[in-house]
């Protein structure tokens, strides 16, 4: 079986992992209630999308 | 390579998928608005639009073609009588899909698919639903109170 010829240095590991990071989700602002929301989706807080499209929002309980 | 492999499979075999999409199309035409997953909404949109195009043609042959796809005769009636006449001057784009977020259990993305121009009817429907809900809640409250009174009586006796 083939084996590694050389020791793998910490630098090499670190360099490879330099691209392994998480990217924050894109978040947009609801034009109605100014809450943070996901883009292209109805606002879960106030239930609006593009000014109308009111979905049932649970206010109590 | 997945070249030229368009469309949505929805994790079903052909007959299952066809049945699902026919059911969904029927529901959209009957209810104006349906909550489903975003992918299913995208998959039924062209089918519903084809039905509406048939509805706009309005002849007997179109009616039979629609009846052979839709699951209930009521849906065919509604399509030709109320849905199709709304879109006289519009060529396609009869539906709106609004993504609403992710389902708790499996993280599936949910969406509403609704017919354009159905806002008034949807509003009426919602009012009715809310009235029914309020009534139910009141009745429950009454029952609860009666139960409590009965229990109180027993304790006193």
JSON list of C-alpha atoms in Angstrom, two decimals:
[
{"chain": "A", "resi": 1, "resn": "UNK", "atom": "CA", "xyz": [0.00, 0.00, 0.00]},
{"chain": "A", "resi": 2, "resn": "UNK", "atom": "CA", "xyz": [1.27, 3.52, -0.77]},
{"chain": "A", "resi": 3, "resn": "UNK", "atom": "CA", "xyz": [2.14, 5.63, 2.23]},
{"chain": "A", "resi": 4, "resn": "UNK", "atom": "CA", "xyz": [2.81, 9.32, 2.80]},
{"chain": "A", "resi": 5, "resn": "UNK", "atom": "CA", "xyz": [6.38, 10.19, 2.06]},
{"chain": "A", "resi": 6, "resn": "UNK", "atom": "CA", "xyz": [6.57, 13.26, 4.25]},
{"chain": "A", "resi": 7, "resn": "UNK", "atom": "CA", "xyz": [5.12, 14.54, 7.47]},
{"chain": "A", "resi": 8, "resn": "UNK", "atom": "CA", "xyz": [2.11, 16.83, 7.00]},
{"chain": "A", "resi": 9, "resn": "UNK", "atom": "CA", "xyz": [2.93, 20.14, 8.68]},
{"chain": "A", "resi": 10, "resn": "UNK", "atom": "CA", "xyz": [0.51, 22.25, 10.76]},
{"chain": "A", "resi": 11, "resn": "UNK", "atom": "CA", "xyz": [0.92, 25.02, 8.23]},
{"chain": "A", "resi": 12, "resn": "UNK", "atom": "CA", "xyz": [-0.28, 22.76, 5.44]},
{"chain": "A", "resi": 13, "resn": "UNK", "atom": "CA", "xyz": [-3.36, 21.75, 7.45]},
{"chain": "A", "resi": 14, "resn": "UNK", "atom": "CA", "xyz": [-4.10, 25.34, 8.35]},
{"chain": "A", "resi": 15, "resn": "UNK", "atom": "CA", "xyz": [-3.71, 26.49, 4.75]},
{"chain": "A", "resi": 16, "resn": "UNK", "atom": "CA", "xyz": [-6.13, 23.86, 3.52]},
{"chain": "A", "resi": 17, "resn": "UNK", "atom": "CA", "xyz": [-8.66, 24.85, 6.16]},
{"chain": "A", "resi": 18, "resn": "UNK", "atom": "CA", "xyz": [-8.40, 28.56, 5.42]},
{"chain": "A", "resi": 19, "resn": "UNK", "atom": "CA", "xyz": [-11.43, 28.24, 3.13]},
{"chain": "A", "resi": 20, "resn": "UNK", "atom": "CA", "xyz": [-13.49, 26.10, 5.54]},
{"chain": "A", "resi": 21, "resn": "UNK", "atom": "CA", "xyz": [-15.58, 28.79, 7.17]},
{"chain": "A", "resi": 22, "resn": "UNK", "atom": "CA", "xyz": [-19.27, 29.42, 7.57]},
{"chain": "A", "resi": 23, "resn": "UNK", "atom": "CA", "xyz": [-20.87, 32.29, 5.73]},
{"chain": "A", "resi": 24, "resn": "UNK", "atom": "CA", "xyz": [-23.64, 34.24, 7.49]},
{"chain": "A", "resi": 25, "resn": "UNK", "atom": "CA", "xyz": [-27.11, 33.90, 5.94]},
{"chain": "A", "resi": 26, "resn": "UNK", "atom": "CA", "xyz": [-28.27, 36.78, 3.85]},
{"chain": "A", "resi": 27, "resn": "UNK", "atom": "CA", "xyz": [-30.82, 38.71, 5.88]},
{"chain": "A", "resi": 28, "resn": "UNK", "atom": "CA", "xyz": [-33.01, 41.51, 4.67]},
{"chain": "A", "resi": 29, "resn": "UNK", "atom": "CA", "xyz": [-35.22, 43.95, 6.50]},
{"chain": "A", "resi": 30, "resn": "UNK", "atom": "CA", "xyz": [-39.00, 43.74, 6.50]},
{"chain": "A", "resi": 31, "resn": "UNK", "atom": "CA", "xyz": [-40.26, 46.99, 4.99]},
{"chain": "A", "resi": 32, "resn": "UNK", "atom": "CA", "xyz": [-43.37, 46.80, 7.19]},
{"chain": "A", "resi": 33, "resn": "UNK", "atom": "CA", "xyz": [-42.12, 46.05, 10.69]},
{"chain": "A", "resi": 34, "resn": "UNK", "atom": "CA", "xyz": [-38.36, 46.50, 10.16]},
{"chain": "A", "resi": 35, "resn": "UNK", "atom": "CA", "xyz": [-37.70, 43.09, 11.62]},
{"chain": "A", "resi": 36, "resn": "UNK", "atom": "CA", "xyz": [-34.86, 41.02, 10.17]},
{"chain": "A", "resi": 37, "resn": "UNK", "atom": "CA", "xyz": [-36.22, 38.45, 7.74]},
{"chain": "A", "resi": 38, "resn": "UNK", "atom": "CA", "xyz": [-35.05, 36.07, 5.03]},
{"chain": "A", "resi": 39, "resn": "UNK", "atom": "CA", "xyz": [-35.07, 37.56, 1.55]},
{"chain": "A", "resi": 40, "resn": "UNK", "atom": "CA", "xyz": [-37.83, 36.46, -0.89]},
{"chain": "A", "resi": 41, "resn": "UNK", "atom": "CA", "xyz": [-39.99, 35.14, 1.95]},
{"chain": "A", "resi": 42, "resn": "UNK", "atom": "CA", "xyz": [-43.01, 36.47, 3.79]},
{"chain": "A", "resi": 43, "resn": "UNK", "atom": "CA", "xyz": [-42.11, 38.13, 7.08]},
{"chain": "A", "resi": 44, "resn": "UNK", "atom": "CA", "xyz": [-42.84, 35.63, 9.89]},
{"chain": "A", "resi": 45, "resn": "UNK", "atom": "CA", "xyz": [-43.28, 38.48, 12.35]},
{"chain": "A", "resi": 46, "resn": "UNK", "atom": "CA", "xyz": [-45.93, 40.62, 10.65]},
{"chain": "A", "resi": 47, "resn": "UNK", "atom": "CA", "xyz": [-47.04, 38.19, 7.93]},
{"chain": "A", "resi": 48, "resn": "UNK", "atom": "CA", "xyz": [-46.60, 40.55, 5.00]},
{"chain": "A", "resi": 49, "resn": "UNK", "atom": "CA", "xyz": [-44.79, 40.26, 1.71]},
{"chain": "A", "resi": 50, "resn": "UNK", "atom": "CA", "xyz": [-44.56, 43.08, -0.83]},
{"chain": "A", "resi": 51, "resn": "UNK", "atom": "CA", "xyz": [-47.03, 45.20, 1.07]},
{"chain": "A", "resi": 52, "resn": "UNK", "atom": "CA", "xyz": [-49.93, 42.76, 1.41]},
{"chain": "A", "resi": 53, "resn": "UNK", "atom": "CA", "xyz": [-50.17, 38.93, 1.50]},
{"chain": "A", "resi": 54, "resn": "UNK", "atom": "CA", "xyz": [-51.08, 38.91, 5.14]},
{"chain": "A", "resi": 55, "resn": "UNK", "atom": "CA", "xyz": [-50.70, 35.43, 6.55]},
{"chain": "A", "resi": 56, "resn": "UNK", "atom": "CA", "xyz": [-52.25, 34.40, 9.82]},
{"chain": "A", "resi": 57, "resn": "UNK", "atom": "CA", "xyz": [-49.93, 35.62, 12.55]},
{"chain": "A", "resi": 58, "resn": "UNK", "atom": "CA", "xyz": [-50.30, 34.25, 16.03]},
{"chain": "A", "resi": 59, "resn": "UNK", "atom": "CA", "xyz": [-50.55, 37.21, 18.35]},
{"chain": "A", "resi": 60, "resn": "UNK", "atom": "CA", "xyz": [-51.43, 35.43, 21.59]},
{"chain": "A", "resi": 61, "resn": "UNK", "atom": "CA", "xyz": [-50.75, 32.04, 23.21]},
{"chain": "B", "resi": 1, "resn": "UNK", "atom": "CA", "xyz": [-24.52, 14.61, -16.15]},
{"chain": "B", "resi": 2, "resn": "UNK", "atom": "CA", "xyz": [-28.05, 15.72, -15.59]},
{"chain": "B", "resi": 3, "resn": "UNK", "atom": "CA", "xyz": [-28.37, 17.43, -18.93]},
{"chain": "B", "resi": 4, "resn": "UNK", "atom": "CA", "xyz": [-31.92, 17.73, -20.25]},
{"chain": "B", "resi": 5, "resn": "UNK", "atom": "CA", "xyz": [-33.40, 16.25, -17.08]},
{"chain": "B", "resi": 6, "resn": "UNK", "atom": "CA", "xyz": [-35.79, 19.03, -16.20]},
{"chain": "B", "resi": 7, "resn": "UNK", "atom": "CA", "xyz": [-38.81, 18.93, -13.98]},
{"chain": "B", "resi": 8, "resn": "UNK", "atom": "CA", "xyz": [-39.62, 17.85, -10.45]},
{"chain": "B", "resi": 9, "resn": "UNK", "atom": "CA", "xyz": [-39.62, 14.21, -9.37]},
{"chain": "B", "resi": 10, "resn": "UNK", "atom": "CA", "xyz": [-40.81, 14.87, -5.83]},
{"chain": "B", "resi": 11, "resn": "UNK", "atom": "CA", "xyz": [-39.44, 11.52, -4.64]},
{"chain": "B", "resi": 12, "resn": "UNK", "atom": "CA", "xyz": [-42.32, 9.60, -6.15]},
{"chain": "B", "resi": 13, "resn": "UNK", "atom": "CA", "xyz": [-42.82, 7.20, -9.01]},
{"chain": "B", "resi": 14, "resn": "UNK", "atom": "CA", "xyz": [-44.66, 8.36, -12.10]},
{"chain": "B", "resi": 15, "resn": "UNK", "atom": "CA", "xyz": [-48.18, 7.36, -11.13]},
{"chain": "B", "resi": 16, "resn": "UNK", "atom": "CA", "xyz": [-47.83, 8.65, -7.57]},
{"chain": "B", "resi": 17, "resn": "UNK", "atom": "CA", "xyz": [-46.46, 11.96, -8.82]},
{"chain": "B", "resi": 18, "resn": "UNK", "atom": "CA", "xyz": [-49.20, 12.33, -11.42]},
{"chain": "B", "resi": 19, "resn": "UNK", "atom": "CA", "xyz": [-51.89, 11.63, -8.84]},
{"chain": "B", "resi": 20, "resn": "UNK", "atom": "CA", "xyz": [-50.36, 14.11, -6.40]},
{"chain": "B", "resi": 21, "resn": "UNK", "atom": "CA", "xyz": [-50.11, 16.86, -9.00]},
{"chain": "B", "resi": 22, "resn": "UNK", "atom": "CA", "xyz": [-53.65, 16.26, -10.24]},
{"chain": "B", "resi": 23, "resn": "UNK", "atom": "CA", "xyz": [-54.97, 16.44, -6.70]},
{"chain": "B", "resi": 24, "resn": "UNK", "atom": "CA", "xyz": [-53.04, 19.62, -6.01]},
{"chain": "B", "resi": 25, "resn": "UNK", "atom": "CA", "xyz": [-54.19, 21.24, -9.23]},
{"chain": "B", "resi": 26, "resn": "UNK", "atom": "CA", "xyz": [-57.79, 20.41, -8.35]},
{"chain": "B", "resi": 27, "resn": "UNK", "atom": "CA", "xyz": [-57.33, 21.87, -4.88]},
{"chain": "B", "resi": 28, "resn": "UNK", "atom": "CA", "xyz": [-55.82, 25.10, -6.17]},
{"chain": "B", "resi": 29, "resn": "UNK", "atom": "CA", "xyz": [-58.73, 25.61, -8.55]},
{"chain": "B", "resi": 30, "resn": "UNK", "atom": "CA", "xyz": [-61.31, 24.82, -5.86]},
{"chain": "B", "resi": 31, "resn": "UNK", "atom": "CA", "xyz": [-59.72, 26.74, -2.98]},
{"chain": "B", "resi": 32, "resn": "UNK", "atom": "CA", "xyz": [-57.91, 29.65, -4.70]},
{"chain": "B", "resi": 33, "resn": "UNK", "atom": "CA", "xyz": [-55.10, 29.29, -2.18]},
{"chain": "B", "resi": 34, "resn": "UNK", "atom": "CA", "xyz": [-53.21, 26.22, -1.00]},
{"chain": "B", "resi": 35, "resn": "UNK", "atom": "CA", "xyz": [-50.40, 25.86, 1.49]},
{"chain": "B", "resi": 36, "resn": "UNK", "atom": "CA", "xyz": [-47.83, 23.30, 0.39]},
{"chain": "B", "resi": 37, "resn": "UNK", "atom": "CA", "xyz": [-44.08, 22.94, 0.01]},
{"chain": "B", "resi": 38, "resn": "UNK", "atom": "CA", "xyz": [-42.28, 25.43, -2.18]},
{"chain": "B", "resi": 39, "resn": "UNK", "atom": "CA", "xyz": [-41.16, 22.71, -4.61]},
{"chain": "B", "resi": 40, "resn": "UNK", "atom": "CA", "xyz": [-44.65, 21.24, -5.01]},
{"chain": "B", "resi": 41, "resn": "UNK", "atom": "CA", "xyz": [-46.01, 24.75, -5.59]},
{"chain": "B", "resi": 42, "resn": "UNK", "atom": "CA", "xyz": [-43.47, 25.24, -8.37]},
{"chain": "B", "resi": 43, "resn": "UNK", "atom": "CA", "xyz": [-44.36, 21.87, -9.85]},
{"chain": "B", "resi": 44, "resn": "UNK", "atom": "CA", "xyz": [-48.13, 22.51, -10.02]},
{"chain": "B", "resi": 45, "resn": "UNK", "atom": "CA", "xyz": [-47.93, 26.06, -11.31]},
{"chain": "B", "resi": 46, "resn": "UNK", "atom": "CA", "xyz": [-47.59, 25.14, -15.03]},
{"chain": "B", "resi": 47, "resn": "UNK", "atom": "CA", "xyz": [-50.34, 22.52, -14.69]},
{"chain": "B", "resi": 48, "resn": "UNK", "atom": "CA", "xyz": [-52.80, 24.98, -13.18]},
{"chain": "B", "resi": 49, "resn": "UNK", "atom": "CA", "xyz": [-51.94, 27.52, -15.85]},
{"chain": "B", "resi": 50, "resn": "UNK", "atom": "CA", "xyz": [-52.66, 24.96, -18.56]},
{"chain": "B", "resi": 51, "resn": "UNK", "atom": "CA", "xyz": [-56.04, 24.28, -16.95]},
{"chain": "B", "resi": 52, "resn": "UNK", "atom": "CA", "xyz": [-56.85, 27.99, -16.90]},
{"chain": "B", "resi": 53, "resn": "UNK", "atom": "CA", "xyz": [-55.90, 28.23, -20.57]},
{"chain": "B", "resi": 54, "resn": "UNK", "atom": "CA", "xyz": [-58.38, 25.43, -21.25]},
{"chain": "B", "resi": 55, "resn": "UNK", "atom": "CA", "xyz": [-60.92, 27.34, -19.19]},
{"chain": "B", "resi": 56, "resn": "UNK", "atom": "CA", "xyz": [-60.42, 30.43, -21.29]},
{"chain": "B", "resi": 57, "resn": "UNK", "atom": "CA", "xyz": [-61.05, 28.46, -24.46]},
{"chain": "B", "resi": 58, "resn": "UNK", "atom": "CA", "xyz": [-64.35, 27.44, -22.94]},
{"chain": "B", "resi": 59, "resn": "UNK", "atom": "CA", "xyz": [-65.59, 25.03, -25.63]},
{"chain": "B", "resi": 60, "resn": "UNK", "atom": "CA", "xyz": [-66.85, 21.50, -25.03]},
{"chain": "B", "resi": 61, "resn": "UNK", "atom": "CA", "xyz": [-63.58, 19.88, -26.08]},
{"chain": "B", "resi": 62, "resn": "UNK", "atom": "CA", "xyz": [-61.60, 22.06, -23.66]},
{"chain": "B", "resi": 63, "resn": "UNK", "atom": "CA", "xyz": [-64.08, 21.13, -20.95]},
{"chain": "B", "resi": 64, "resn": "UNK", "atom": "CA", "xyz": [-63.58, 17.44, -21.58]},
{"chain": "B", "resi": 65, "resn": "UNK", "atom": "CA", "xyz": [-59.81, 17.84, -21.60]},
{"chain": "B", "resi": 66, "resn": "UNK", "atom": "CA", "xyz": [-59.98, 19.62, -18.25]},
{"chain": "B", "resi": 67, "resn": "UNK", "atom": "CA", "xyz": [-62.36, 16.98, -16.87]},
{"chain": "B", "resi": 68, "resn": "UNK", "atom": "CA", "xyz": [-59.91, 14.24, -17.85]},
{"chain": "B", "resi": 69, "resn": "UNK", "atom": "CA", "xyz": [-57.20, 15.84, -15.70]},
{"chain": "B", "resi": 70, "resn": "UNK", "atom": "CA", "xyz": [-59.03, 17.38, -12.77]},
{"chain": "B", "resi": 71, "resn": "UNK", "atom": "CA", "xyz": [-60.26, 15.01, -10.09]},
{"chain": "B", "resi": 72, "resn": "UNK", "atom": "CA", "xyz": [-63.76, 16.35, -9.46]},
{"chain": "B", "resi": 73, "resn": "UNK", "atom": "CA", "xyz": [-66.53, 17.72, -11.71]},
{"chain": "B", "resi": 74, "resn": "UNK", "atom": "CA", "xyz": [-66.96, 20.59, -9.20]},
{"chain": "B", "resi": 75, "resn": "UNK", "atom": "CA", "xyz": [-63.43, 21.74, -9.99]},
{"chain": "B", "resi": 76, "resn": "UNK", "atom": "CA", "xyz": [-64.21, 21.75, -13.72]},
{"chain": "B", "resi": 77, "resn": "UNK", "atom": "CA", "xyz": [-67.35, 23.81, -13.11]},
{"chain": "B", "resi": 78, "resn": "UNK", "atom": "CA", "xyz": [-65.47, 26.29, -10.95]},
{"chain": "B", "resi": 79, "resn": "UNK", "atom": "CA", "xyz": [-62.62, 26.54, -13.46]},
{"chain": "B", "resi": 80, "resn": "UNK", "atom": "CA", "xyz": [-64.93, 27.41, -16.36]},
{"chain": "B", "resi": 81, "resn": "UNK", "atom": "CA", "xyz": [-67.45, 29.51, -14.43]},
{"chain": "B", "resi": 82, "resn": "UNK", "atom": "CA", "xyz": [-65.41, 31.59, -11.97]},
{"chain": "B", "resi": 83, "resn": "UNK", "atom": "CA", "xyz": [-61.65, 31.08, -12.35]},
{"chain": "B", "resi": 84, "resn": "UNK", "atom": "CA", "xyz": [-60.99, 31.40, -16.08]},
{"chain": "B", "resi": 85, "resn": "UNK", "atom": "CA", "xyz": [-63.13, 34.53, -16.69]},
{"chain": "B", "resi": 86, "resn": "UNK", "atom": "CA", "xyz": [-60.88, 36.47, -14.26]},
{"chain": "B", "resi": 87, "resn": "UNK", "atom": "CA", "xyz": [-57.95, 36.32, -16.68]},
{"chain": "B", "resi": 88, "resn": "UNK", "atom": "CA", "xyz": [-59.43, 37.51, -19.94]},
{"chain": "B", "resi": 89, "resn": "UNK", "atom": "CA", "xyz": [-56.67, 39.97, -20.77]},
{"chain": "B", "resi": 90, "resn": "UNK", "atom": "CA", "xyz": [-53.73, 38.11, -19.26]},
{"chain": "B", "resi": 91, "resn": "UNK", "atom": "CA", "xyz": [-51.51, 35.61, -21.02]},
{"chain": "B", "resi": 92, "resn": "UNK", "atom": "CA", "xyz": [-50.15, 33.35, -18.30]},
{"chain": "B", "resi": 93, "resn": "UNK", "atom": "CA", "xyz": [-48.79, 34.22, -14.89]},
{"chain": "B", "resi": 94, "resn": "UNK", "atom": "CA", "xyz": [-52.09, 33.48, -13.21]},
{"chain": "B", "resi": 95, "resn": "UNK", "atom": "CA", "xyz": [-50.56, 32.28, -9.97]},
{"chain": "B", "resi": 96, "resn": "UNK", "atom": "CA", "xyz": [-48.51, 33.67, -7.15]},
{"chain": "B", "resi": 97, "resn": "UNK", "atom": "CA", "xyz": [-46.16, 31.67, -4.94]},
{"chain": "B", "resi": 98, "resn": "UNK", "atom": "CA", "xyz": [-45.11, 33.17, -1.63]},
{"chain": "B", "resi": 99, "resn": "UNK", "atom": "CA", "xyz": [-42.51, 31.35, 0.42]},
{"chain": "B", "resi": 100, "resn": "UNK", "atom": "CA", "xyz": [-43.34, 31.43, 4.10]},
{"chain": "B", "resi": 101, "resn": "UNK", "atom": "CA", "xyz": [-40.48, 29.72, 5.90]},
{"chain": "B", "resi": 102, "resn": "UNK", "atom": "CA", "xyz": [-39.42, 26.29, 7.01]},
{"chain": "B", "resi": 103, "resn": "UNK", "atom": "CA", "xyz": [-41.45, 23.48, 8.54]},
{"chain": "B", "resi": 104, "resn": "UNK", "atom": "CA", "xyz": [-40.50, 22.44, 12.08]},
{"chain": "B", "resi": 105, "resn": "UNK", "atom": "CA", "xyz": [-40.39, 18.65, 11.69]},
{"chain": "B", "resi": 106, "resn": "UNK", "atom": "CA", "xyz": [-38.24, 18.14, 8.63]},
{"chain": "B", "resi": 107, "resn": "UNK", "atom": "CA", "xyz": [-37.12, 21.62, 7.61]},
{"chain": "B", "resi": 108, "resn": "UNK", "atom": "CA", "xyz": [-39.13, 21.51, 4.37]},
{"chain": "B", "resi": 109, "resn": "UNK", "atom": "CA", "xyz": [-39.72, 24.91, 2.87]},
{"chain": "B", "resi": 110, "resn": "UNK", "atom": "CA", "xyz": [-43.38, 25.90, 2.94]},
{"chain": "B", "resi": 111, "resn": "UNK", "atom": "CA", "xyz": [-45.16, 28.23, 0.54]},
{"chain": "B", "resi": 112, "resn": "UNK", "atom": "CA", "xyz": [-48.59, 29.44, -0.44]},
{"chain": "B", "resi": 113, "resn": "UNK", "atom": "CA", "xyz": [-49.71, 29.14, -4.02]},
{"chain": "B", "resi": 114, "resn": "UNK", "atom": "CA", "xyz": [-52.69, 31.27, -4.91]},
{"chain": "B", "resi": 115, "resn": "UNK", "atom": "CA", "xyz": [-54.62, 32.43, -7.91]},
{"chain": "B", "resi": 116, "resn": "UNK", "atom": "CA", "xyz": [-54.26, 36.10, -8.77]},
{"chain": "B", "resi": 117, "resn": "UNK", "atom": "CA", "xyz": [-57.44, 38.08, -8.41]},
{"chain": "B", "resi": 118, "resn": "UNK", "atom": "CA", "xyz": [-58.81, 35.83, -5.67]},
{"chain": "B", "resi": 119, "resn": "UNK", "atom": "CA", "xyz": [-57.99, 38.24, -2.84]},
{"chain": "B", "resi": 120, "resn": "UNK", "atom": "CA", "xyz": [-61.58, 39.28, -2.16]},
{"chain": "B", "resi": 121, "resn": "UNK", "atom": "CA", "xyz": [-62.82, 35.69, -1.95]},
{"chain": "B", "resi": 122, "resn": "UNK", "atom": "CA", "xyz": [-59.89, 34.70, 0.22]},
{"chain": "B", "resi": 123, "resn": "UNK", "atom": "CA", "xyz": [-60.61, 37.56, 2.59]},
{"chain": "B", "resi": 124, "resn": "UNK", "atom": "CA", "xyz": [-64.21, 36.42, 2.92]},
{"chain": "B", "resi": 125, "resn": "UNK", "atom": "CA", "xyz": [-63.11, 32.88, 3.57]},
{"chain": "B", "resi": 126, "resn": "UNK", "atom": "CA", "xyz": [-60.72, 33.98, 6.26]},
{"chain": "B", "resi": 127, "resn": "UNK", "atom": "CA", "xyz": [-63.39, 36.05, 8.01]},
{"chain": "B", "resi": 128, "resn": "UNK", "atom": "CA", "xyz": [-65.70, 33.05, 8.01]},
{"chain": "B", "resi": 129, "resn": "UNK", "atom": "CA", "xyz": [-62.99, 30.82, 9.39]},
{"chain": "B", "resi": 130, "resn": "UNK", "atom": "CA", "xyz": [-62.17, 33.26, 12.14]},
{"chain": "B", "resi": 131, "resn": "UNK", "atom": "CA", "xyz": [-65.83, 33.64, 13.08]},
{"chain": "B", "resi": 132, "resn": "UNK", "atom": "CA", "xyz": [-66.16, 29.85, 13.29]},
{"chain": "B", "resi": 133, "resn": "UNK", "atom": "CA", "xyz": [-63.05, 29.68, 15.45]},
{"chain": "B", "resi": 134, "resn": "UNK", "atom": "CA", "xyz": [-64.31, 32.36, 17.83]},
{"chain": "B", "resi": 135, "resn": "UNK", "atom": "CA", "xyz": [-67.63, 30.54, 18.15]},
{"chain": "B", "resi": 136, "resn": "UNK", "atom": "CA", "xyz": [-65.89, 27.27, 18.92]},
{"chain": "B", "resi": 137, "resn": "UNK", "atom": "CA", "xyz": [-63.73, 28.94, 21.52]},
{"chain": "B", "resi": 138, "resn": "UNK", "atom": "CA", "xyz": [-66.78, 30.48, 23.20]},
{"chain": "B", "resi": 139, "resn": "UNK", "atom": "CA", "xyz": [-68.54, 27.13, 23.36]},
{"chain": "B", "resi": 140, "resn": "UNK", "atom": "CA", "xyz": [-65.51, 25.50, 24.87]},
{"chain": "B", "resi": 141, "resn": "UNK", "atom": "CA", "xyz": [-65.30, 28.23, 27.47]},
{"chain": "B", "resi": 142, "resn": "UNK", "atom": "CA", "xyz": [-68.96, 27.68, 28.34]},
{"chain": "B", "resi": 143, "resn": "UNK", "atom": "CA", "xyz": [-68.48, 23.94, 28.67]},
{"chain": "B", "resi": 144, "resn": "UNK", "atom": "CA", "xyz": [-65.50, 24.47, 30.90]},
{"chain": "B", "resi": 145, "resn": "UNK", "atom": "CA", "xyz": [-67.42, 26.80, 33.15]},
{"chain": "B", "resi": 146, "resn": "UNK", "atom": "CA", "xyz": [-70.31, 24.36, 33.42]},
{"chain": "B", "resi": 147, "resn": "UNK", "atom": "CA", "xyz": [-67.92, 21.57, 34.30]},
{"chain": "B", "resi": 148, "resn": "UNK", "atom": "CA", "xyz": [-66.30, 23.66, 36.97]},
{"chain": "B", "resi": 149, "resn": "UNK", "atom": "CA", "xyz": [-69.69, 24.57, 38.41]},
{"chain": "B", "resi": 150, "resn": "UNK", "atom": "CA", "xyz": [-70.73, 20.92, 38.47]},
{"chain": "B", "resi": 151, "resn": "UNK", "atom": "CA", "xyz": [-67.55, 19.93, 40.23]},
{"chain": "B", "resi": 152, "resn": "UNK", "atom": "CA", "xyz": [-67.99, 22.72, 42.74]},
{"chain": "B", "resi": 153, "resn": "UNK", "atom": "CA", "xyz": [-71.54, 21.47, 43.46]},
{"chain": "B", "resi": 154, "resn": "UNK", "atom": "CA", "xyz": [-70.32, 17.95, 44.09]},
{"chain": "B", "resi": 155, "resn": "UNK", "atom": "CA", "xyz": [-67.70, 19.17, 46.51]},
{"chain": "B", "resi": 156, "resn": "UNK", "atom": "CA", "xyz": [-70.26, 21.17, 48.42]},
{"chain": "B", "resi": 157, "resn": "UNK", "atom": "CA", "xyz": [-72.68, 18.24, 48.71]}
]
